[in-house]
Amino acid sequence: QVQVVESGGGLVQVGGSLRLSCAASGRIRRINDVGWYRQAPGKQREQRELVATIASDNSTNYVNSVKGRFTISRDNARNTVTLQMNSLKPEDTAVYYCNARGIYYTTWDLRNFDSWGQGTQVTVSP
């Protein structure tokens, strides 16, 4: 299967910046769409918010609340996706999760994967 690991979270003051990374590993044939989600304190898994996505053609989408502040990018050679977060606000506080979808090799064939990481905590202090 394919494993996804997030990194780069931490504690930052209002107006500060953080850079999150999402690294995928395994017998990857191709990564198609990658999305960054966040789960705010007190929210359930089902209430995760889709923050930003990037497709295989590098087209991107953002939730309105982060437009102009967050930038998602990808490095296909390294199977990594980065979320640059600037001008952070207290309401950005959440656990951020990466979700990657694509195709991987098995011994016999190619299969689809849809993998989530364990999340990385982002805390923005007033």
Coordinates of C-alpha atoms in Angstrom, one line a residue:
Q1 CA 0.0 0.0 0.0
V2 CA 0.9 3.7 0.1
Q3 CA 1.9 5.5 3.3
V4 CA 1.4 9.2 3.9
V5 CA 3.2 11.2 6.5
E6 CA 2.6 14.9 7.4
S7 CA 5.2 17.1 9.0
G8 CA 5.8 20.8 9.8
G9 CA 3.1 21.6 12.3
G10 CA 3.7 23.6 15.4
L11 CA 2.9 26.6 17.5
V12 CA 3.0 30.0 15.9
Q13 CA 1.7 33.5 16.7
V14 CA -1.0 35.3 14.8
G15 CA 0.4 36.5 11.5
G16 CA 3.1 33.9 11.4
S17 CA 3.8 31.2 8.9
L18 CA 4.2 27.5 8.8
R19 CA 5.1 25.1 6.0
L20 CA 3.4 21.7 6.1
S21 CA 4.8 18.8 4.1
C22 CA 3.0 15.6 3.0
A23 CA 5.3 12.7 1.9
A24 CA 3.9 9.6 0.2
S25 CA 5.9 6.4 0.0
G26 CA 5.4 2.9 -1.3
R27 CA 5.2 1.4 -4.7
I28 CA 3.7 4.4 -6.3
R29 CA 2.9 4.5 -9.9
R30 CA 1.3 7.9 -9.9
I31 CA -0.2 10.3 -7.4
N32 CA -3.4 12.0 -8.8
D33 CA -5.2 14.4 -6.4
V34 CA -3.8 15.5 -3.0
G35 CA -5.9 17.3 -0.5
W36 CA -5.1 19.0 2.8
Y37 CA -7.9 18.8 5.4
R38 CA -8.2 20.2 8.9
Q39 CA -10.1 19.1 11.9
A40 CA -10.7 21.9 14.4
P41 CA -10.8 21.3 18.1
G42 CA -14.0 19.6 19.2
K43 CA -14.9 18.6 15.7
Q44 CA -15.5 15.0 14.6
R45 CA -13.6 13.2 11.8
E46 CA -16.7 13.6 9.6
Q47 CA -16.4 17.4 10.1
R48 CA -13.0 17.7 8.6
E49 CA -12.7 20.7 6.3
L50 CA -11.1 20.5 2.9
V51 CA -8.6 23.3 2.9
A52 CA -6.7 23.0 -0.4
T53 CA -6.3 20.5 -3.2
I54 CA -3.9 20.0 -6.1
A55 CA -4.5 17.8 -9.1
S56 CA -2.1 16.0 -11.3
D57 CA -2.1 18.9 -13.8
N58 CA -1.2 21.2 -10.9
S59 CA -4.6 22.9 -10.8
T60 CA -5.5 24.0 -7.3
N61 CA -8.5 24.9 -5.2
Y62 CA -8.8 26.5 -1.9
V63 CA -11.5 27.1 0.7
N64 CA -12.5 30.7 0.7
S65 CA -11.1 31.3 4.2
V66 CA -7.5 30.6 3.2
K67 CA -7.4 32.1 -0.3
G68 CA -4.5 34.5 -0.6
R69 CA -2.9 33.1 2.5
F70 CA -2.2 29.4 1.8
T71 CA -0.4 27.9 -1.2
I72 CA -0.4 24.3 -2.1
S73 CA 2.3 22.9 -4.4
R74 CA 3.7 19.5 -5.4
D75 CA 7.0 17.8 -6.3
N76 CA 6.2 14.8 -8.3
A77 CA 9.8 13.5 -8.3
R78 CA 9.8 13.3 -4.5
N79 CA 6.1 12.4 -4.1
T80 CA 5.6 15.3 -1.8
V81 CA 3.0 18.1 -1.5
T82 CA 3.6 21.2 0.5
L83 CA 1.1 23.6 2.1
Q84 CA 2.6 27.0 2.7
M85 CA 0.5 28.9 5.3
N86 CA 1.0 32.6 5.8
S87 CA -0.8 35.3 7.8
L88 CA -2.1 32.6 10.2
K89 CA -5.1 33.3 12.3
P90 CA -6.4 31.6 15.5
E91 CA -9.2 30.0 13.5
D92 CA -6.6 28.1 11.5
T93 CA -5.8 26.1 14.6
A94 CA -6.5 22.4 13.9
V95 CA -5.0 19.1 13.1
Y96 CA -4.0 19.1 9.4
Y97 CA -4.3 15.9 7.4
C98 CA -3.1 15.0 4.0
N99 CA -5.1 12.7 1.7
A100 CA -3.4 11.3 -1.4
R101 CA -5.1 9.3 -4.2
G102 CA -3.5 7.6 -7.1
I103 CA -2.2 4.3 -8.4
Y104 CA 0.3 1.8 -7.0
Y105 CA 1.9 -1.4 -8.0
T106 CA 1.2 -4.8 -6.6
T107 CA 3.0 -7.9 -7.5
W108 CA 0.4 -8.6 -10.2
D109 CA -1.2 -5.4 -11.2
L110 CA -2.0 -1.8 -10.6
R111 CA -4.5 -0.6 -8.0
N112 CA -6.0 2.6 -6.8
F113 CA -5.0 4.0 -3.4
D114 CA -6.7 6.5 -1.1
S115 CA -4.4 7.2 1.8
W116 CA -4.5 9.4 4.8
G117 CA -1.7 10.5 7.1
Q118 CA -1.9 10.7 10.9
G119 CA -2.1 14.5 11.0
T120 CA 0.0 17.3 12.3
Q121 CA -1.1 19.9 14.9
V122 CA -1.1 23.5 14.0
T123 CA -1.8 26.0 16.8
V124 CA -2.0 29.7 16.3
S125 CA -1.8 31.7 19.5
P126 CA -3.5 35.2 19.8

